[in-house]
Amino acid sequence: MYWRYLTRAARRCSVHTTSSRTVGWWDHVAPAAKDPINGVTEAFLADPSPFKINLGVGAYRDDKGRPVVLQCVREAEAKIAGSEFLESISASVSTKMVEESVKLVYGKDSDVVKEGRSAGVQALSGTGACRLFAEFQRRFHPESHIYFPDPTWSKYVCSSSFGFLQVLVQFFQVVKCLSDNEIDVQISIFSVIEVQSCVLYSHHNIWRDAQIPERTYHYYDPDSKSLDFAALMDDIKNAPDSSFFLFHPSAHNPTGVDPTEEQWREISYQFKVKGHFPFFDMAYQGFASGDLDKDAQAIRIFLEDEHLIGCAQSYAKSMGLYGHRVGCLSILCVDSKQAAAIRSQIQQIARAMYGSPPVHGILLVETILSDPNLKSLWIDEVKIMADRIQRKRTTLRQNLEKLGSSLNWEHITNQVDRLAKEFHIYMTQDGRISMAGVTTGNVNYLANAIHEVTRSEQETAKILCSISV
């Protein structure tokens, strides 16, 4: 009886001690910063206004603002119906999808394809492909850095604690030439900010989590609202030899400013001189121009110059498969033997992260790309989507010009907040606008709202200038 009493007492003591030890394990964990895109969507959904507009999510919408399922996707769904197994994706399907993706970005007749010099794996969309490469870079070049364009994808999400804020406003999500010498400017309400509290997202977040030190290179010139090419080239020349650089091959996010063909050739040449490694994040192939080959031109130029290249591809936007998370990571190699070795290493990294990707989206992409009729239909649909976005961009600019809106809107500190509170128009805090959210039905309302918030700020600035004089 005595031993039973001691045993029970010991157990009670053990439970109490263990309980006291576990208290406080996670008390130091603070909430993560809210995802900027999800936050915009939540605010939009909670707004009861019939005039509300969501310009935050970069997924394609039709002219009534509704999500679109492409006809090629519907037909691919019918083809694969009943053919799936609820197991890990088969090697044959995965290999086929990767092969077709490689052809899409490097060209179906390229030597890379014929010689099997590409180490490719399926990935969880473009974000997953970037994360796989970042981890691969860490493992095999642990002392290296990564250079990002300034700015790059969702660079800053800031708190309410601001020092100096200067907002640069342009007209359109993707810069397009109106003539040989006239360039359309964007409607991204871009910020050059000095902040006390700021959270880095996306490209920065991905490589940071892989413990790769990051640096930036000059890219966008806010004064000319164009590419700062001279500074970009200086940064390439001054970077240590054999550095890693990330590029957007088309539709640079968030500025939309892309190098010309000649500028890409100069960049490629300087990369050969310095021995740098180019990594391309291809999120918008087909969306920038409506032409899949044209949007891959930068990569093809580097390929012609015999660079070894890394590339992240995403089908979220071009096939409307955001929720399926379908992408591809490919790395060009010197020969097929090296490609096999690198592929095995990337696959091992992927297995440690998430095992294998969901099967359904990969089957859809593989079916569309490998079926000539479905691929042709998809190419036509991509062109239709790109053309609609370009038309809405032009219409928005025309409406703003009719309202007498100035091209140079400066010293504006609250445009995004005012657009949301007064006009029920939602976008991320850096002012990036998804042109897919602009429709025939809301473009006039949007133009008036943008003009109103900028006009009032300009009038205030004029008054302050008068007072100071």
XYZ file of C-alpha atoms in Angstrom, residues 133 145-149 217-219 229 231-248 259 263-280 298-299 301-303 305-310:
58
model
C 16.009 26.968 -56.161
C 24.247 36.121 -52.313
C 21.177 36.805 -54.436
C 20.651 40.143 -56.191
C 17.051 41.355 -56.626
C 15.838 44.249 -58.774
C 20.497 46.176 -58.015
C 19.156 49.389 -59.534
C 16.213 48.839 -61.812
C 19.653 50.912 -67.368
C 22.778 52.075 -63.009
C 21.629 48.490 -63.570
C 24.660 47.773 -65.749
C 26.986 49.400 -63.221
C 25.615 47.130 -60.497
C 26.137 44.062 -62.684
C 29.718 45.123 -63.393
C 30.490 45.944 -59.750
C 28.981 42.791 -58.254
C 31.488 40.093 -57.275
C 32.212 37.624 -60.065
C 29.899 34.609 -60.224
C 27.012 36.294 -58.419
C 23.366 35.160 -58.588
C 20.849 37.627 -60.071
C 17.074 37.319 -60.251
C 15.286 38.745 -63.300
C 11.666 39.077 -64.394
C 14.451 46.002 -70.785
C 19.312 45.965 -73.470
C 18.772 42.284 -72.679
C 21.621 41.477 -75.085
C 23.918 43.919 -73.285
C 22.952 42.411 -69.942
C 23.641 38.914 -71.257
C 27.041 39.971 -72.590
C 28.058 41.509 -69.260
C 26.932 38.351 -67.480
C 29.356 36.359 -69.636
C 32.150 38.776 -68.744
C 31.433 38.535 -65.015
C 30.424 34.877 -64.897
C 27.106 35.673 -63.174
C 24.226 33.218 -62.905
C 20.800 34.423 -64.158
C 17.660 33.119 -62.469
C 14.380 34.039 -64.175
C 14.958 37.509 -72.616
C 15.532 33.879 -71.655
C 18.760 35.636 -75.606
C 20.656 34.241 -72.617
C 20.241 30.769 -74.103
C 24.750 33.248 -75.502
C 25.212 29.807 -73.905
C 24.493 30.753 -70.318
C 23.503 28.161 -67.778
C 20.110 29.399 -66.573
C 17.606 28.798 -63.796
